[in-house]
Amino acid sequence: MTGQRDIQLDAVRAVAVTLVLYAHFLAPNGTSFLGHLGVRLFFVLSGFLITRLLLDARDSNVFASGPALRAFYSRRIIRIFPPYFAVLALVWLTNLEQSSSSLAWHALYLSNFWYALRNDWNPWLLCHFWSLSIEEQFYLAWPLIVLLAPRRRIEAITIGVILFSFAYRFYWPLTANPALARDLLPPASMDALGCGALLAVRRARSADVPRWMRLGWPAFAVVFLLVVWSDPGPANSAWEWGHWALVQVLPLVPLVAIVAACSNGLGGRLGKLAELPPLLFLGRISYGVYLYHPILLAYAVKAQPWIPLNVSEQGPGRFLVAGAATLLVASLSWALFEKPLNSLKRYFPYVARSRAGMAGETSWIGPPASVSALDLQQTEARR
């Protein structure tokens, strides 16, 4: 797929991170289903992009699983680790919210287990790391399946992962335990990641989203909104559990349809809107925006005596001040820190170029032009 068609996926990232910022900065009472919806959209997009990338590498006629796995993990480390551990170092040095007791869990990408085991969102400052831990746990396991499992079995395995995640949701009503674990343990997010992966698997065999999904996603979106706005009922009632399950599952169809449409390339006015430069830039720096925004909010609250707007509570003041600070820091991080480091990815191609005159041997000297589409930079939406 060309970069021109993939560029609209940056708009998807921008929408997802905006939903999260709204939930954490502006939404009444400090919570909103839109924030969780933004995270689910990130999961669908990640499942799609990572699986497509791995399948493209696997389908190359010079594919070797060992080098491809090394390349994948090396490139993920280059992209994810530097800003992530810079944030942890800052939190440790400043001891914000007395977070030091949990830093080892966050450093090992076990944030979701930390909060699930304690059934508590403390320290709040790093609670958004739960989703980054889910992503990293997915990155550890999924490439092994896609690159090592029998090629003809990958679609069935993906469907099995999605069904397992659905079945996981039935366990919690049986225990009558609305603990954080029901949302934070890995199976709770495998349906979204799996649905994105399934889209990539279908694309690899020249299929797309099913017709019922392409035509029926607006109906799923409407039903989802009706469920969200409905009364969830008494605690631990049958409807409360059904309400929770529907809010988790119903959005998957619209989210997959959105990712499929943007990866194909929207036309007309929607296509032009999805390629607006500010929107694309926000999508490009979305990792930094998501990573830094609670940290900068904490600093803004500490600086409240010197800020004329109210940043101590949810509202326009917090959204303007903390939001502007987040965009500024994420932009600087991208330009001065993340983007230069990303250039190191060229040393870790997914497939190797054959050495001239040495049949069957390969040299890791960079990706050939014929497989340039395998470069992960295409998913960073460069024209």
mmCIF file of N, CA, C and O in Angstrom, residues 28-80:
data_model
loop_
_atom_site.group_PDB
_atom_site.id
_atom_site.type_symbol
_atom_site.label_atom_id
_atom_site.label_comp_id
_atom_site.label_asym_id
_atom_site.label_seq_id
_atom_site.Cartn_x
_atom_site.Cartn_y
_atom_site.Cartn_z
ATOM 1 N N PRO A 28 -17.054 16.171 31.810
ATOM 2 C CA PRO A 28 -17.592 16.360 33.164
ATOM 3 C C PRO A 28 -17.251 15.176 34.068
ATOM 4 O O PRO A 28 -17.225 14.027 33.621
ATOM 5 N N ASN A 29 -16.956 15.466 35.311
ATOM 6 C CA ASN A 29 -16.657 14.457 36.336
ATOM 7 C C ASN A 29 -15.375 13.687 36.065
ATOM 8 O O ASN A 29 -15.111 12.669 36.685
ATOM 9 N N GLY A 30 -14.582 14.154 35.109
ATOM 10 C CA GLY A 30 -13.291 13.529 34.873
ATOM 11 C C GLY A 30 -13.342 12.176 34.216
ATOM 12 O O GLY A 30 -12.375 11.420 34.275
ATOM 13 N N THR A 31 -14.451 11.837 33.589
ATOM 14 C CA THR A 31 -14.530 10.533 32.933
ATOM 15 C C THR A 31 -15.453 10.632 31.723
ATOM 16 O O THR A 31 -16.324 11.491 31.657
ATOM 17 N N SER A 32 -15.252 9.763 30.785
ATOM 18 C CA SER A 32 -16.093 9.731 29.588
ATOM 19 C C SER A 32 -15.824 8.434 28.854
ATOM 20 O O SER A 32 -14.677 7.967 28.788
ATOM 21 N N PHE A 33 -16.877 7.845 28.300
ATOM 22 C CA PHE A 33 -16.686 6.631 27.497
ATOM 23 C C PHE A 33 -15.859 6.928 26.257
ATOM 24 O O PHE A 33 -15.266 6.023 25.669
ATOM 25 N N LEU A 34 -15.762 8.211 25.852
ATOM 26 C CA LEU A 34 -15.001 8.557 24.658
ATOM 27 C C LEU A 34 -13.511 8.274 24.837
ATOM 28 O O LEU A 34 -12.821 7.934 23.876
ATOM 29 N N GLY A 35 -13.002 8.432 26.058
ATOM 30 C CA GLY A 35 -11.599 8.123 26.287
ATOM 31 C C GLY A 35 -11.303 6.655 26.052
ATOM 32 O O GLY A 35 -10.319 6.299 25.396
ATOM 33 N N HIS A 36 -12.150 5.795 26.585
ATOM 34 C CA HIS A 36 -11.968 4.356 26.387
ATOM 35 C C HIS A 36 -12.159 3.997 24.915
ATOM 36 O O HIS A 36 -11.459 3.119 24.388
ATOM 37 N N LEU A 37 -13.062 4.692 24.252
ATOM 38 C CA LEU A 37 -13.277 4.451 22.829
ATOM 39 C C LEU A 37 -12.025 4.813 22.031
ATOM 40 O O LEU A 37 -11.660 4.111 21.076
ATOM 41 N N GLY A 38 -11.357 5.901 22.427
ATOM 42 C CA GLY A 38 -10.117 6.274 21.760
ATOM 43 C C GLY A 38 -9.046 5.218 21.915
ATOM 44 O O GLY A 38 -8.311 4.904 20.967
ATOM 45 N N VAL A 39 -8.943 4.638 23.118
ATOM 46 C CA VAL A 39 -7.962 3.578 23.355
ATOM 47 C C VAL A 39 -8.299 2.351 22.521
ATOM 48 O O VAL A 39 -7.416 1.721 21.914
ATOM 49 N N ARG A 40 -9.569 2.004 22.437
ATOM 50 C CA ARG A 40 -9.977 0.845 21.632
ATOM 51 C C ARG A 40 -9.659 1.073 20.148
ATOM 52 O O ARG A 40 -9.271 0.147 19.435
ATOM 53 N N LEU A 41 -9.810 2.309 19.700
ATOM 54 C CA LEU A 41 -9.467 2.628 18.315
ATOM 55 C C LEU A 41 -7.969 2.452 18.085
ATOM 56 O O LEU A 41 -7.546 1.916 17.048
ATOM 57 N N PHE A 42 -7.154 2.872 19.047
ATOM 58 C CA PHE A 42 -5.716 2.633 18.953
ATOM 59 C C PHE A 42 -5.411 1.138 18.854
ATOM 60 O O PHE A 42 -4.549 0.718 18.079
ATOM 61 N N PHE A 43 -6.118 0.333 19.633
ATOM 62 C CA PHE A 43 -5.878 -1.110 19.613
ATOM 63 C C PHE A 43 -6.213 -1.712 18.248
ATOM 64 O O PHE A 43 -5.455 -2.529 17.711
ATOM 65 N N VAL A 44 -7.350 -1.346 17.690
ATOM 66 C CA VAL A 44 -7.724 -1.866 16.374
ATOM 67 C C VAL A 44 -6.678 -1.474 15.338
ATOM 68 O O VAL A 44 -6.246 -2.297 14.512
ATOM 69 N N LEU A 45 -6.250 -0.223 15.374
ATOM 70 C CA LEU A 45 -5.257 0.262 14.412
ATOM 71 C C LEU A 45 -3.926 -0.462 14.587
ATOM 72 O O LEU A 45 -3.290 -0.859 13.603
ATOM 73 N N SER A 46 -3.500 -0.669 15.827
ATOM 74 C CA SER A 46 -2.239 -1.375 16.069
ATOM 75 C C SER A 46 -2.299 -2.815 15.581
ATOM 76 O O SER A 46 -1.360 -3.306 14.954
ATOM 77 N N GLY A 47 -3.408 -3.494 15.890
ATOM 78 C CA GLY A 47 -3.550 -4.864 15.427
ATOM 79 C C GLY A 47 -3.472 -4.965 13.917
ATOM 80 O O GLY A 47 -2.841 -5.884 13.359
ATOM 81 N N PHE A 48 -4.088 -4.015 13.230
ATOM 82 C CA PHE A 48 -4.085 -4.015 11.771
ATOM 83 C C PHE A 48 -2.685 -3.751 11.212
ATOM 84 O O PHE A 48 -2.182 -4.507 10.364
ATOM 85 N N LEU A 49 -2.033 -2.691 11.684
ATOM 86 C CA LEU A 49 -0.752 -2.294 11.108
ATOM 87 C C LEU A 49 0.341 -3.321 11.383
ATOM 88 O O LEU A 49 1.115 -3.667 10.485
ATOM 89 N N ILE A 50 0.407 -3.814 12.610
ATOM 90 C CA ILE A 50 1.457 -4.763 12.959
ATOM 91 C C ILE A 50 1.271 -6.073 12.188
ATOM 92 O O ILE A 50 2.226 -6.639 11.653
ATOM 93 N N THR A 51 0.043 -6.546 12.109
ATOM 94 C CA THR A 51 -0.203 -7.814 11.406
ATOM 95 C C THR A 51 0.062 -7.663 9.915
ATOM 96 O O THR A 51 0.654 -8.547 9.287
ATOM 97 N N ARG A 52 -0.372 -6.565 9.334
ATOM 98 C CA ARG A 52 -0.109 -6.343 7.913
ATOM 99 C C ARG A 52 1.382 -6.305 7.628
ATOM 100 O O ARG A 52 1.878 -6.891 6.655
ATOM 101 N N LEU A 53 2.117 -5.618 8.486
ATOM 102 C CA LEU A 53 3.562 -5.512 8.314
ATOM 103 C C LEU A 53 4.230 -6.883 8.371
ATOM 104 O O LEU A 53 5.072 -7.236 7.533
ATOM 105 N N LEU A 54 3.846 -7.668 9.357
ATOM 106 C CA LEU A 54 4.446 -8.996 9.523
ATOM 107 C C LEU A 54 4.069 -9.936 8.378
ATOM 108 O O LEU A 54 4.903 -10.729 7.907
ATOM 109 N N LEU A 55 2.828 -9.856 7.921
ATOM 110 C CA LEU A 55 2.415 -10.709 6.807
ATOM 111 C C LEU A 55 3.119 -10.309 5.519
ATOM 112 O O LEU A 55 3.494 -11.169 4.708
ATOM 113 N N ASP A 56 3.311 -9.006 5.299
ATOM 114 C CA ASP A 56 4.061 -8.558 4.125
ATOM 115 C C ASP A 56 5.485 -9.115 4.154
ATOM 116 O O ASP A 56 6.013 -9.550 3.132
ATOM 117 N N ALA A 57 6.099 -9.085 5.354
ATOM 118 C CA ALA A 57 7.452 -9.629 5.464
ATOM 119 C C ALA A 57 7.445 -11.130 5.218
ATOM 120 O O ALA A 57 8.314 -11.662 4.510
ATOM 121 N N ARG A 58 6.460 -11.820 5.782
ATOM 122 C CA ARG A 58 6.404 -13.277 5.641
ATOM 123 C C ARG A 58 6.174 -13.686 4.193
ATOM 124 O O ARG A 58 6.681 -14.728 3.750
ATOM 125 N N ASP A 59 5.432 -12.906 3.461
ATOM 126 C CA ASP A 59 5.108 -13.266 2.082
ATOM 127 C C ASP A 59 6.220 -12.905 1.102
ATOM 128 O O ASP A 59 6.104 -13.185 -0.093
ATOM 129 N N SER A 60 7.273 -12.282 1.581
ATOM 130 C CA SER A 60 8.408 -11.979 0.713
ATOM 131 C C SER A 60 9.144 -13.268 0.363
ATOM 132 O O SER A 60 9.250 -14.189 1.180
ATOM 133 N N ASN A 61 9.687 -13.325 -0.838
ATOM 134 C CA ASN A 61 10.380 -14.550 -1.256
ATOM 135 C C ASN A 61 11.761 -14.688 -0.633
ATOM 136 O O ASN A 61 12.440 -15.685 -0.849
ATOM 137 N N VAL A 62 12.200 -13.678 0.140
ATOM 138 C CA VAL A 62 13.483 -13.783 0.855
ATOM 139 C C VAL A 62 13.248 -13.757 2.367
ATOM 140 O O VAL A 62 14.120 -13.401 3.138
ATOM 141 N N PHE A 63 12.053 -14.174 2.792
ATOM 142 C CA PHE A 63 11.696 -14.137 4.210
ATOM 143 C C PHE A 63 12.466 -15.195 5.006
ATOM 144 O O PHE A 63 12.651 -16.319 4.556
ATOM 145 N N ALA A 64 12.898 -14.776 6.201
ATOM 146 C CA ALA A 64 13.465 -15.704 7.188
ATOM 147 C C ALA A 64 12.936 -15.268 8.543
ATOM 148 O O ALA A 64 13.034 -14.091 8.902
ATOM 149 N N SER A 65 12.374 -16.184 9.307
ATOM 150 C CA SER A 65 11.675 -15.813 10.536
ATOM 151 C C SER A 65 12.593 -15.181 11.575
ATOM 152 O O SER A 65 12.211 -14.212 12.243
ATOM 153 N N GLY A 66 13.800 -15.719 11.732
ATOM 154 C CA GLY A 66 14.713 -15.193 12.744
ATOM 155 C C GLY A 66 15.058 -13.732 12.527
ATOM 156 O O GLY A 66 14.856 -12.896 13.418
ATOM 157 N N PRO A 67 15.597 -13.376 11.353
ATOM 158 C CA PRO A 67 15.896 -11.971 11.094
ATOM 159 C C PRO A 67 14.663 -11.078 11.157
ATOM 160 O O PRO A 67 14.743 -9.929 11.623
ATOM 161 N N ALA A 68 13.510 -11.566 10.706
ATOM 162 C CA ALA A 68 12.294 -10.749 10.754
ATOM 163 C C ALA A 68 11.883 -10.454 12.191
ATOM 164 O O ALA A 68 11.479 -9.334 12.518
ATOM 165 N N LEU A 69 11.977 -11.455 13.066
ATOM 166 C CA LEU A 69 11.658 -11.233 14.474
ATOM 167 C C LEU A 69 12.630 -10.252 15.112
ATOM 168 O O LEU A 69 12.225 -9.353 15.861
ATOM 169 N N ARG A 70 13.927 -10.407 14.826
ATOM 170 C CA ARG A 70 14.912 -9.471 15.373
ATOM 171 C C ARG A 70 14.643 -8.060 14.897
ATOM 172 O O ARG A 70 14.742 -7.099 15.670
ATOM 173 N N ALA A 71 14.292 -7.925 13.624
ATOM 174 C CA ALA A 71 14.006 -6.605 13.090
ATOM 175 C C ALA A 71 12.780 -6.000 13.760
ATOM 176 O O ALA A 71 12.769 -4.818 14.124
ATOM 177 N N PHE A 72 11.742 -6.807 13.925
ATOM 178 C CA PHE A 72 10.511 -6.293 14.540
ATOM 179 C C PHE A 72 10.780 -5.778 15.948
ATOM 180 O O PHE A 72 10.418 -4.644 16.290
ATOM 181 N N TYR A 73 11.407 -6.592 16.790
ATOM 182 C CA TYR A 73 11.627 -6.188 18.178
ATOM 183 C C TYR A 73 12.604 -5.013 18.256
ATOM 184 O O TYR A 73 12.423 -4.117 19.093
ATOM 185 N N SER A 74 13.608 -4.992 17.408
ATOM 186 C CA SER A 74 14.558 -3.880 17.417
ATOM 187 C C SER A 74 13.867 -2.578 17.048
ATOM 188 O O SER A 74 14.087 -1.528 17.682
ATOM 189 N N ARG A 75 13.016 -2.621 16.038
ATOM 190 C CA ARG A 75 12.336 -1.408 15.592
ATOM 191 C C ARG A 75 11.317 -0.935 16.618
ATOM 192 O O ARG A 75 11.124 0.265 16.808
ATOM 193 N N ARG A 76 10.656 -1.867 17.287
ATOM 194 C CA ARG A 76 9.718 -1.474 18.346
ATOM 195 C C ARG A 76 10.456 -0.826 19.522
ATOM 196 O O ARG A 76 9.976 0.142 20.116
ATOM 197 N N ILE A 77 11.613 -1.361 19.860
ATOM 198 C CA ILE A 77 12.409 -0.778 20.942
ATOM 199 C C ILE A 77 12.825 0.640 20.590
ATOM 200 O O ILE A 77 12.724 1.556 21.413
ATOM 201 N N ILE A 78 13.277 0.831 19.360
ATOM 202 C CA ILE A 78 13.702 2.164 18.927
ATOM 203 C C ILE A 78 12.547 3.153 18.987
ATOM 204 O O ILE A 78 12.711 4.305 19.420
ATOM 205 N N ARG A 79 11.373 2.713 18.597
ATOM 206 C CA ARG A 79 10.232 3.636 18.535
ATOM 207 C C ARG A 79 9.618 3.902 19.905
ATOM 208 O O ARG A 79 9.226 5.028 20.207
ATOM 209 N N ILE A 80 9.522 2.878 20.741
ATOM 210 C CA ILE A 80 8.712 2.975 21.950
ATOM 211 C C ILE A 80 9.523 3.293 23.196
ATOM 212 O O ILE A 80 9.126 4.118 24.023
#
